[in-house]
mmCIF file of C-alpha atoms and ligand atoms in Angstrom:
data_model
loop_
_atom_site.group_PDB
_atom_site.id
_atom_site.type_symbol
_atom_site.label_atom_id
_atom_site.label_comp_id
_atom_site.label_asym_id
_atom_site.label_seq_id
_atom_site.Cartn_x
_atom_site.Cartn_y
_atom_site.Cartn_z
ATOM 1 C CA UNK Q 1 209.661 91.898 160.702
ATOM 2 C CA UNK Q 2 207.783 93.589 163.617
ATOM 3 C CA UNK Q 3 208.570 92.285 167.341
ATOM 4 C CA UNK Q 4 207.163 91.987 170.746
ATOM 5 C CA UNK Q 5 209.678 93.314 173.331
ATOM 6 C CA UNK Q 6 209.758 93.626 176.793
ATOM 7 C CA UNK Q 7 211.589 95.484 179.452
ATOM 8 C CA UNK Q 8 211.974 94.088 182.760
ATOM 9 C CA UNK Q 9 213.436 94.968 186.166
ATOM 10 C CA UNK Q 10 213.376 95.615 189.759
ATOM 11 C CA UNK Q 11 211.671 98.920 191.053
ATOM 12 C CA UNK Q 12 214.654 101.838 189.987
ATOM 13 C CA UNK Q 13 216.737 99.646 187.627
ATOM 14 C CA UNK Q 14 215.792 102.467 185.598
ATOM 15 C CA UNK Q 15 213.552 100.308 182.659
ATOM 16 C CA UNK Q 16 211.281 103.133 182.006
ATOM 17 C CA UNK Q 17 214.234 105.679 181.111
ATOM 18 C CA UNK Q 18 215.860 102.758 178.818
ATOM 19 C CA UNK Q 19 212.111 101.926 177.284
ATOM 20 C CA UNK Q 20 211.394 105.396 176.276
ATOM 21 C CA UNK Q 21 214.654 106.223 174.701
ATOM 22 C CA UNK Q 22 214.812 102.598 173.078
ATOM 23 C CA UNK Q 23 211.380 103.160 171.276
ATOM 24 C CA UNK Q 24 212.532 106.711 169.796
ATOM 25 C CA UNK Q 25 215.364 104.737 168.644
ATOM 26 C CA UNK Q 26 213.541 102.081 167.045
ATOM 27 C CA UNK Q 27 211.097 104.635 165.678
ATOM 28 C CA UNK Q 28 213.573 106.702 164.012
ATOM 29 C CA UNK Q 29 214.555 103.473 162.446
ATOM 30 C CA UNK Q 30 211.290 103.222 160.611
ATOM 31 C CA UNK Q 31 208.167 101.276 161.082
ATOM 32 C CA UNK Q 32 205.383 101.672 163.564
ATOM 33 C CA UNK Q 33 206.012 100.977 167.347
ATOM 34 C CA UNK Q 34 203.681 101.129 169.689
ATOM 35 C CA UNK Q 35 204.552 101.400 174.020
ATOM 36 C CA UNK Q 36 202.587 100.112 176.568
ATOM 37 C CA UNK Q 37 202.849 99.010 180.120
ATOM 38 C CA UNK Q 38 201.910 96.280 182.302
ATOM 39 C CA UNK Q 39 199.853 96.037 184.995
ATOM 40 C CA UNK Q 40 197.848 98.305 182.623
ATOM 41 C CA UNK Q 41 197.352 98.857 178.889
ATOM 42 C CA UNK Q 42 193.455 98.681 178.582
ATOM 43 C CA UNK Q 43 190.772 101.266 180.180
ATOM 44 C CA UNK Q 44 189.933 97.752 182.432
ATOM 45 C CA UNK Q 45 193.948 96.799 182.903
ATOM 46 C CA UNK Q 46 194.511 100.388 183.903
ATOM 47 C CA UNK Q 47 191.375 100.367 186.788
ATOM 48 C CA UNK Q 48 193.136 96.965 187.584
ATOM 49 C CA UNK Q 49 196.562 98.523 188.113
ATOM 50 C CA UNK Q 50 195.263 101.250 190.847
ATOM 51 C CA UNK Q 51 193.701 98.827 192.425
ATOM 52 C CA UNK Q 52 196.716 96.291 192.459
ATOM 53 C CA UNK Q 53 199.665 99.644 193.703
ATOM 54 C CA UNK Q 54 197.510 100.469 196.207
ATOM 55 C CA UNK Q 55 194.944 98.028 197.894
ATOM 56 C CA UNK Q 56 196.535 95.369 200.026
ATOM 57 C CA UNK Q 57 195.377 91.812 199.014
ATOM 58 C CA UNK Q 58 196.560 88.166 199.586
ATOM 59 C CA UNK Q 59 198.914 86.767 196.914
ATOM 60 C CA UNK Q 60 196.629 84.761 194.960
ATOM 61 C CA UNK Q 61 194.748 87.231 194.213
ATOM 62 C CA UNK Q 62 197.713 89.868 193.115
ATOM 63 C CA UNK Q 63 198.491 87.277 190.862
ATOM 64 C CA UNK Q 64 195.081 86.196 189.337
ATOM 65 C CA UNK Q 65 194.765 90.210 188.632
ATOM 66 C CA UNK Q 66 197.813 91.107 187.277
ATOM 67 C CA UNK Q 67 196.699 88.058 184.710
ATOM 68 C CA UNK Q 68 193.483 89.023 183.974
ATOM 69 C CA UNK Q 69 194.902 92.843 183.181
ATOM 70 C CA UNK Q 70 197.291 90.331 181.199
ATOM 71 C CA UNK Q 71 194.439 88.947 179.802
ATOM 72 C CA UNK Q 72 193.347 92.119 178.369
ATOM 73 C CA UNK Q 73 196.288 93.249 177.069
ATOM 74 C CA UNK Q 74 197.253 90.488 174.837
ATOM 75 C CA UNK Q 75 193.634 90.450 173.544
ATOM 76 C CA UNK Q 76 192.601 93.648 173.020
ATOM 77 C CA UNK Q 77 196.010 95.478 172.273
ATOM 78 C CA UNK Q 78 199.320 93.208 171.579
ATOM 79 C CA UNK Q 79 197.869 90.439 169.684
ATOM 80 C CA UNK Q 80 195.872 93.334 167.050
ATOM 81 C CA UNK Q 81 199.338 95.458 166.832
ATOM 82 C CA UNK Q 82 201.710 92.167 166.092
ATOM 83 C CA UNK Q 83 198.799 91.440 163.487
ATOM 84 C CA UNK Q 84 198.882 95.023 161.785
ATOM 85 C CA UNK Q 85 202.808 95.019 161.684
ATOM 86 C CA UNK Q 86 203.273 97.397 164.337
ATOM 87 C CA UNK Q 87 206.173 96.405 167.062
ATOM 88 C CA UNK Q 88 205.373 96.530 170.538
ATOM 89 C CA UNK Q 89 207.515 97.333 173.932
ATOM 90 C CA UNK Q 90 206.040 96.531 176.377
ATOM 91 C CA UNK Q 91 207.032 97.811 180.383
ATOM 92 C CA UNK Q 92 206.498 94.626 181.959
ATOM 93 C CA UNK Q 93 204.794 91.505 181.110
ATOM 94 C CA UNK Q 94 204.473 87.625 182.382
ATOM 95 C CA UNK Q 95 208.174 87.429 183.746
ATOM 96 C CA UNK Q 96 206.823 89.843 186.537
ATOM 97 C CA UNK Q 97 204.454 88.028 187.861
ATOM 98 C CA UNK Q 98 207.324 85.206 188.158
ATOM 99 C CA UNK Q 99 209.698 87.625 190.080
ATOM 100 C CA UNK Q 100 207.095 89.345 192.004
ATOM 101 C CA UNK Q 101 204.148 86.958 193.237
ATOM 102 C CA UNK Q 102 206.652 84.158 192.732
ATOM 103 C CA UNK Q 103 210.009 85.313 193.745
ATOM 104 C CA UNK Q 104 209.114 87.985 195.753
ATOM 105 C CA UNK Q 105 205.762 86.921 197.764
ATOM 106 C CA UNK Q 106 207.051 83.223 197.685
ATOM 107 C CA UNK Q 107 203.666 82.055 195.605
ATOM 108 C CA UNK Q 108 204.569 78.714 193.661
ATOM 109 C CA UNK Q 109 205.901 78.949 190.523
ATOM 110 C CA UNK Q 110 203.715 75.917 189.079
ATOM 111 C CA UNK Q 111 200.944 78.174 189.504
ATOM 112 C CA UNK Q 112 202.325 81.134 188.086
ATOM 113 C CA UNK Q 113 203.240 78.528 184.586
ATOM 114 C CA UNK Q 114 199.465 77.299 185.083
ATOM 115 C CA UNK Q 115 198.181 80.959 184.433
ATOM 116 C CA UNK Q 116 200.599 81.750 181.877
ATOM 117 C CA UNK Q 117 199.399 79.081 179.525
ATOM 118 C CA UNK Q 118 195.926 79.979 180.028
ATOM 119 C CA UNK Q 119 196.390 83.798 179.156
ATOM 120 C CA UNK Q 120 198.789 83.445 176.481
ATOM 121 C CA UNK Q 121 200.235 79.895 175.684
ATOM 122 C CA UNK Q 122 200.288 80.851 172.116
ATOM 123 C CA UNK Q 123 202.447 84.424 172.399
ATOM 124 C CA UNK Q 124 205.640 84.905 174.300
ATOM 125 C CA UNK Q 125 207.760 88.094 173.655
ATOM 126 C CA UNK Q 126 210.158 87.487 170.964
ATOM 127 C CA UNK Q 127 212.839 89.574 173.050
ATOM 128 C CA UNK Q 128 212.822 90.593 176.832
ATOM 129 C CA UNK Q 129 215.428 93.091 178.045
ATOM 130 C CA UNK Q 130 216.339 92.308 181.795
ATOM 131 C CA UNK Q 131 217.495 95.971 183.178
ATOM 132 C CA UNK Q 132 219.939 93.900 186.095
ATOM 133 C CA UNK Q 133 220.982 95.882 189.159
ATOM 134 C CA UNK Q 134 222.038 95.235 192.548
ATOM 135 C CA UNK Q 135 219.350 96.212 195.066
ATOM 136 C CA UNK Q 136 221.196 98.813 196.945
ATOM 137 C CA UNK Q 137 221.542 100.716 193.513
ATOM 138 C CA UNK Q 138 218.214 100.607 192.840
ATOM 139 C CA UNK Q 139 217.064 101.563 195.896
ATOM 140 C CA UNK Q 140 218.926 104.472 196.007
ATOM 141 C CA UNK Q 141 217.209 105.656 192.820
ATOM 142 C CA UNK Q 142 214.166 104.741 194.253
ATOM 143 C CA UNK Q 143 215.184 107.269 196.904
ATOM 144 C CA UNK Q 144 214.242 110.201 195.328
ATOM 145 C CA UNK Q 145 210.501 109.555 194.675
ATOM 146 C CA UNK Q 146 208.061 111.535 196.017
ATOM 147 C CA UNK Q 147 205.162 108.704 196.581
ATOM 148 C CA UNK Q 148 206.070 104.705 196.822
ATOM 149 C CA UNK Q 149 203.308 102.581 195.651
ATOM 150 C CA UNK Q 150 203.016 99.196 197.511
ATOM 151 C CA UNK Q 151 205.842 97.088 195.915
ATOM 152 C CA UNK Q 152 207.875 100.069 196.297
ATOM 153 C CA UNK Q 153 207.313 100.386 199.713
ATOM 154 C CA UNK Q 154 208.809 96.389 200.539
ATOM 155 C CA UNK Q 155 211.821 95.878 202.255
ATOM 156 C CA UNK Q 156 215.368 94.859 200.458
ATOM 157 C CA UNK Q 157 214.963 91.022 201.213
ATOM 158 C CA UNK Q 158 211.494 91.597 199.129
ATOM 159 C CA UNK Q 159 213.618 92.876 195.923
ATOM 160 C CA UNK Q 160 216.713 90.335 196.460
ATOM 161 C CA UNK Q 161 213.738 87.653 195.914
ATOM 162 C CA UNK Q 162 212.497 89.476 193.332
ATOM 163 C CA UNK Q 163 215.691 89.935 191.658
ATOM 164 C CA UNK Q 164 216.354 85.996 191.946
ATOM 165 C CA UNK Q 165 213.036 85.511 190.706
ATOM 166 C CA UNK Q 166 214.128 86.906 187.190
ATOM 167 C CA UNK Q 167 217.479 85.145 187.495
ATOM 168 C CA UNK Q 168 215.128 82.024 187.587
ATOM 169 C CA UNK Q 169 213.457 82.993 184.316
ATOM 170 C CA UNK Q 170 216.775 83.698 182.306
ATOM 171 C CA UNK Q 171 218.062 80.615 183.563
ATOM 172 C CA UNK Q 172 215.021 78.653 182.005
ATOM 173 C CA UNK Q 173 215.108 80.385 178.937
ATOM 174 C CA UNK Q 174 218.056 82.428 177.747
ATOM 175 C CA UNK Q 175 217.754 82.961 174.568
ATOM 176 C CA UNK Q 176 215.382 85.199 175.045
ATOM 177 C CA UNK Q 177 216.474 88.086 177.263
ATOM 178 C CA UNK Q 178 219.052 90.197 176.495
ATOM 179 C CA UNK Q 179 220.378 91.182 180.488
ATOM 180 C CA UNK Q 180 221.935 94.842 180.848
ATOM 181 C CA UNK Q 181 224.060 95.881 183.574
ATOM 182 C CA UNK Q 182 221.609 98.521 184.570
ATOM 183 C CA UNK Q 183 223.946 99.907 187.002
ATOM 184 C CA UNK Q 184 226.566 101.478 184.496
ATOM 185 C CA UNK Q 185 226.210 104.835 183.215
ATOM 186 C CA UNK Q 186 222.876 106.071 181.452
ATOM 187 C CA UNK Q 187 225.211 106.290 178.017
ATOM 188 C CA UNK Q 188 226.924 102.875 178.783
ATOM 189 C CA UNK Q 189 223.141 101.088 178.465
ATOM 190 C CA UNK Q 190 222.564 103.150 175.315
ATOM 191 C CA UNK Q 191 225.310 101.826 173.726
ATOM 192 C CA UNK Q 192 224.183 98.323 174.312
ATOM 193 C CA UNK Q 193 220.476 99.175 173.236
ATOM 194 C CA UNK Q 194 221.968 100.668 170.017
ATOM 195 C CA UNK Q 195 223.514 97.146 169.394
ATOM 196 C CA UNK Q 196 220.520 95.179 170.453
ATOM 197 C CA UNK Q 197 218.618 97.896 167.996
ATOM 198 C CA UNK Q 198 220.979 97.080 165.263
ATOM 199 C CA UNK Q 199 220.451 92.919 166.022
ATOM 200 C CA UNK Q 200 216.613 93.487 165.719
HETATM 201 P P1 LIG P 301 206.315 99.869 187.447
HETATM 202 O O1 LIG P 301 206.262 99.116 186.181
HETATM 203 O O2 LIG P 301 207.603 99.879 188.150
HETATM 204 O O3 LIG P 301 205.742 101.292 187.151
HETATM 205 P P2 LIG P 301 206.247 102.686 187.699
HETATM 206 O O4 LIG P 301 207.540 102.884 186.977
HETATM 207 O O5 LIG P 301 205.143 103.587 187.296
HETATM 208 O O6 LIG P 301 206.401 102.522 189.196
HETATM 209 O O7 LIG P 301 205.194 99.419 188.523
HETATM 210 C C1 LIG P 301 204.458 98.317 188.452
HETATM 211 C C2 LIG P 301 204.606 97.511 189.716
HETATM 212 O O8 LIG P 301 203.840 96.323 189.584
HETATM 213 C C3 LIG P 301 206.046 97.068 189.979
HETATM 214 O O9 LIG P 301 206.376 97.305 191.336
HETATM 215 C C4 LIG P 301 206.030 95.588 189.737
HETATM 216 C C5 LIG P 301 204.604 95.197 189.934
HETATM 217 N N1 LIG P 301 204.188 94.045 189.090
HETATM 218 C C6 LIG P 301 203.989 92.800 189.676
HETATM 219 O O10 LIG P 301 204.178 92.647 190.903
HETATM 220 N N2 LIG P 301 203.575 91.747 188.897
HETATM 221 C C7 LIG P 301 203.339 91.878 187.558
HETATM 222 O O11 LIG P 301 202.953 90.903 186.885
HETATM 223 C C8 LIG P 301 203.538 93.169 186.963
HETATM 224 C C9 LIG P 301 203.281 93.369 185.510
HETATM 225 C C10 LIG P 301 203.974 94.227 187.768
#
Protein backbone atom coordinates (compact mmCIF):
# COMPACT_ATOMS: atom_id res chain seq x y z
CA UNK A 1 0.00 0.00 0.00
CA UNK A 2 1.30 3.47 -1.07
CA UNK A 3 2.56 5.96 1.83
CA UNK A 4 3.03 9.52 2.70
CA UNK A 5 6.57 10.08 4.09
CA UNK A 6 8.37 12.80 5.31
CA UNK A 7 11.89 13.83 5.97
CA UNK A 8 12.65 16.23 8.56
CA UNK A 9 15.63 18.07 10.06
CA UNK A 10 17.62 20.98 11.01
CA UNK A 11 19.39 23.06 8.17
CA UNK A 12 22.64 20.44 7.15
CA UNK A 13 21.37 17.28 8.92
CA UNK A 14 21.79 16.25 5.50
CA UNK A 15 17.70 15.24 4.72
CA UNK A 16 17.94 16.11 1.15
CA UNK A 17 21.01 13.63 0.46
CA UNK A 18 19.01 10.80 2.56
CA UNK A 19 15.53 11.83 0.57
CA UNK A 20 16.97 11.48 -2.80
CA UNK A 21 18.77 8.27 -2.33
CA UNK A 22 15.72 6.85 -0.21
CA UNK A 23 13.25 7.49 -3.18
CA UNK A 24 15.65 5.64 -5.81
CA UNK A 25 15.51 3.00 -3.31
CA UNK A 26 11.94 2.80 -2.95
CA UNK A 27 11.57 3.20 -6.70
CA UNK A 28 13.69 0.39 -7.61
CA UNK A 29 11.42 -1.47 -5.32
CA UNK A 30 8.49 -0.97 -7.61
CA UNK A 31 5.54 1.27 -7.62
CA UNK A 32 5.24 4.93 -8.38
CA UNK A 33 6.84 7.57 -5.99
CA UNK A 34 6.59 10.84 -6.39
CA UNK A 35 9.21 13.78 -4.37
CA UNK A 36 8.31 16.98 -3.41
CA UNK A 37 9.31 19.65 -1.01
CA UNK A 38 7.90 21.94 1.42
CA UNK A 39 7.71 25.33 1.60
CA UNK A 40 6.97 24.66 -2.11
CA UNK A 41 5.38 21.98 -4.30
CA UNK A 42 2.80 24.08 -6.36
CA UNK A 43 3.63 27.00 -9.06
CA UNK A 44 1.79 29.27 -5.97
CA UNK A 45 3.76 27.22 -2.94
CA UNK A 46 6.94 27.71 -4.91
CA UNK A 47 6.33 31.90 -5.38
CA UNK A 48 5.47 31.45 -1.59
CA UNK A 49 8.79 29.82 -0.72
CA UNK A 50 11.05 32.80 -2.33
CA UNK A 51 9.20 34.98 -0.71
CA UNK A 52 9.32 33.18 2.79
CA UNK A 53 13.88 32.42 2.36
CA UNK A 54 14.25 35.72 1.62
CA UNK A 55 11.84 38.59 2.77
CA UNK A 56 11.97 39.32 6.46
CA UNK A 57 8.45 39.18 8.08
CA UNK A 58 6.98 38.90 11.65
CA UNK A 59 6.26 35.34 12.85
CA UNK A 60 2.69 35.14 12.34
CA UNK A 61 2.88 35.69 9.21
CA UNK A 62 5.93 33.05 8.37
CA UNK A 63 3.66 30.77 9.79
CA UNK A 64 0.22 31.59 8.17
CA UNK A 65 2.40 31.25 4.73
CA UNK A 66 4.21 28.34 5.12
CA UNK A 67 0.37 26.94 5.76
CA UNK A 68 -1.23 28.30 3.04
CA UNK A 69 1.81 26.84 0.62
CA UNK A 70 0.68 23.80 2.95
CA UNK A 71 -2.57 24.39 1.91
CA UNK A 72 -1.74 23.93 -1.62
CA UNK A 73 0.19 21.13 -1.43
CA UNK A 74 -2.07 18.75 0.23
CA UNK A 75 -4.83 19.89 -2.18
CA UNK A 76 -3.54 20.12 -5.33
CA UNK A 77 -0.62 17.49 -5.19
CA UNK A 78 -0.46 14.92 -2.03
CA UNK A 79 -4.02 14.26 -1.50
CA UNK A 80 -4.45 13.38 -5.79
CA UNK A 81 -1.06 11.14 -5.62
CA UNK A 82 -2.17 9.09 -2.22
CA UNK A 83 -5.55 8.76 -4.28
CA UNK A 84 -3.87 7.38 -7.59
CA UNK A 85 -1.57 4.94 -5.55
CA UNK A 86 1.47 6.79 -6.00
CA UNK A 87 3.75 7.21 -2.62
CA UNK A 88 4.91 10.47 -1.72
CA UNK A 89 8.23 11.89 0.20
CA UNK A 90 7.90 14.72 1.01
CA UNK A 91 11.13 17.33 2.21
CA UNK A 92 9.39 18.89 4.94
CA UNK A 93 5.91 19.22 6.01
CA UNK A 94 3.69 20.40 9.25
CA UNK A 95 6.38 19.25 11.91
CA UNK A 96 8.42 22.31 10.53
CA UNK A 97 6.39 24.78 11.17
CA UNK A 98 6.35 23.27 14.91
CA UNK A 99 10.24 23.39 15.15
CA UNK A 100 10.69 26.51 13.27
CA UNK A 101 7.88 29.25 13.99
CA UNK A 102 7.28 27.32 17.19
CA UNK A 103 10.51 26.11 18.52
CA UNK A 104 12.65 28.27 16.87
CA UNK A 105 10.83 31.89 16.71
CA UNK A 106 9.10 31.02 20.11
CA UNK A 107 5.37 31.39 18.35
CA UNK A 108 2.82 29.27 20.52
CA UNK A 109 2.38 25.97 19.78
CA UNK A 110 -1.60 26.11 20.29
CA UNK A 111 -1.56 28.14 17.32
CA UNK A 112 0.61 26.19 15.27
CA UNK A 113 -2.14 22.83 16.27
CA UNK A 114 -4.99 25.49 15.39
CA UNK A 115 -3.60 25.77 11.72
CA UNK A 116 -2.77 22.28 11.37
CA UNK A 117 -6.31 21.11 11.77
CA UNK A 118 -7.56 23.61 9.46
CA UNK A 119 -5.12 22.66 6.51
CA UNK A 120 -5.12 19.08 6.95
CA UNK A 121 -6.98 17.55 10.04
CA UNK A 122 -7.89 14.67 7.90
CA UNK A 123 -4.09 13.63 6.50
CA UNK A 124 -1.02 13.22 8.61
CA UNK A 125 2.09 11.45 7.09
CA UNK A 126 1.92 7.86 7.72
CA UNK A 127 5.84 7.92 8.43
CA UNK A 128 8.19 10.96 9.20
CA UNK A 129 11.96 10.37 9.22
CA UNK A 130 13.64 12.81 11.80
CA UNK A 131 17.39 13.25 10.25
CA UNK A 132 18.77 14.09 14.27
CA UNK A 133 22.08 15.92 14.59
CA UNK A 134 23.78 17.98 17.01
CA UNK A 135 23.95 21.62 15.89
CA UNK A 136 27.62 22.02 15.69
CA UNK A 137 27.58 19.09 13.06
CA UNK A 138 25.22 20.56 11.11
CA UNK A 139 26.53 23.70 11.03
CA UNK A 140 29.63 22.69 9.89
CA UNK A 141 27.98 21.19 6.81
CA UNK A 142 26.18 24.16 6.46
CA UNK A 143 29.66 25.68 6.20
CA UNK A 144 30.35 25.01 2.87
CA UNK A 145 27.40 26.74 1.11
CA UNK A 146 27.86 29.29 -1.11
CA UNK A 147 24.49 31.47 -0.31
CA UNK A 148 22.47 31.08 3.25
CA UNK A 149 18.88 31.80 2.89
CA UNK A 150 17.27 33.43 6.01
CA UNK A 151 16.84 30.44 8.43
CA UNK A 152 20.22 29.54 7.44
CA UNK A 153 21.61 32.61 8.30
CA UNK A 154 20.21 32.34 12.40
CA UNK A 155 22.43 31.89 15.07
CA UNK A 156 23.07 28.31 16.98
CA UNK A 157 20.60 29.13 19.93
CA UNK A 158 17.98 29.56 16.82
CA UNK A 159 18.68 25.73 15.69
CA UNK A 160 19.07 24.28 19.44
CA UNK A 161 15.26 25.61 19.63
CA UNK A 162 14.59 24.31 16.57
CA UNK A 163 16.06 21.06 17.24
CA UNK A 164 13.96 20.86 20.64
CA UNK A 165 11.10 21.86 18.74
CA UNK A 166 11.12 18.41 16.85
CA UNK A 167 12.08 16.62 20.06
CA UNK A 168 8.63 18.09 21.18
CA UNK A 169 6.83 16.49 18.24
CA UNK A 170 8.39 12.89 18.65
CA UNK A 171 7.66 13.10 22.14
CA UNK A 172 3.84 13.67 21.36
CA UNK A 173 3.68 11.18 18.87
CA UNK A 174 6.28 8.47 18.43
CA UNK A 175 5.04 6.12 16.58
CA UNK A 176 5.33 7.95 13.85
CA UNK A 177 8.89 9.08 13.18
CA UNK A 178 11.50 6.93 12.66
CA UNK A 179 14.72 9.33 14.25
CA UNK A 180 18.26 8.70 12.49
CA UNK A 181 21.43 9.61 13.95
CA UNK A 182 22.17 11.90 11.10
CA UNK A 183 25.58 12.44 12.29
CA UNK A 184 27.07 8.87 11.49
CA UNK A 185 28.53 8.09 8.28
CA UNK A 186 26.58 8.70 4.88
CA UNK A 187 26.59 4.56 4.55
CA UNK A 188 25.68 4.11 8.31
CA UNK A 189 22.09 6.12 7.51
CA UNK A 190 21.72 3.97 4.39
CA UNK A 191 21.77 1.04 6.18
CA UNK A 192 19.02 2.16 8.44
CA UNK A 193 16.89 3.54 5.40
CA UNK A 194 17.35 0.08 3.77
CA UNK A 195 15.64 -1.37 6.96
CA UNK A 196 13.01 1.26 7.27
CA UNK A 197 12.60 0.47 3.24
CA UNK A 198 12.25 -3.14 3.99
CA UNK A 199 9.49 -2.25 7.11
CA UNK A 200 7.44 -0.17 4.54
P1 LIG B 1 15.22 23.42 3.17
O1 LIG B 1 14.12 22.44 3.18
O2 LIG B 1 16.31 23.20 4.13
O3 LIG B 1 15.69 23.54 1.68
P2 LIG B 1 17.17 23.68 1.14
O4 LIG B 1 17.75 22.33 1.38
O5 LIG B 1 16.93 24.03 -0.28
O6 LIG B 1 17.82 24.78 1.95
O7 LIG B 1 14.72 24.95 3.35
C1 LIG B 1 13.52 25.33 3.75
C2 LIG B 1 13.63 26.24 4.94
O8 LIG B 1 12.32 26.59 5.37
C3 LIG B 1 14.31 25.58 6.14
O9 LIG B 1 15.27 26.47 6.69
C4 LIG B 1 13.21 25.39 7.13
C5 LIG B 1 12.18 26.40 6.75
N1 LIG B 1 10.79 25.97 7.05
C6 LIG B 1 10.10 26.55 8.11
O10 LIG B 1 10.66 27.41 8.82
N2 LIG B 1 8.80 26.17 8.35
C7 LIG B 1 8.16 25.24 7.59
O11 LIG B 1 6.97 24.93 7.83
C8 LIG B 1 8.87 24.66 6.49
C9 LIG B 1 8.20 23.65 5.61
C10 LIG B 1 10.20 25.04 6.26
Amino acid sequence: MNKFITFEGVDGAGKSTHLAWFADALRQRGGEVIVTREPGGTPLGEQLREMLLNQPMSIGTEALLMFAARLEHVEQVIKPALAAGKWVISDRFSDASFAYQGGGRGMDWEKLRQLEQWVHADLQPDLTLFFDVPVEVARLRLANNVSLDRFEQEQDAFFERVRAGYHRRVAENPQRYAVIDAAQTLAAVQQQLVAIIESI
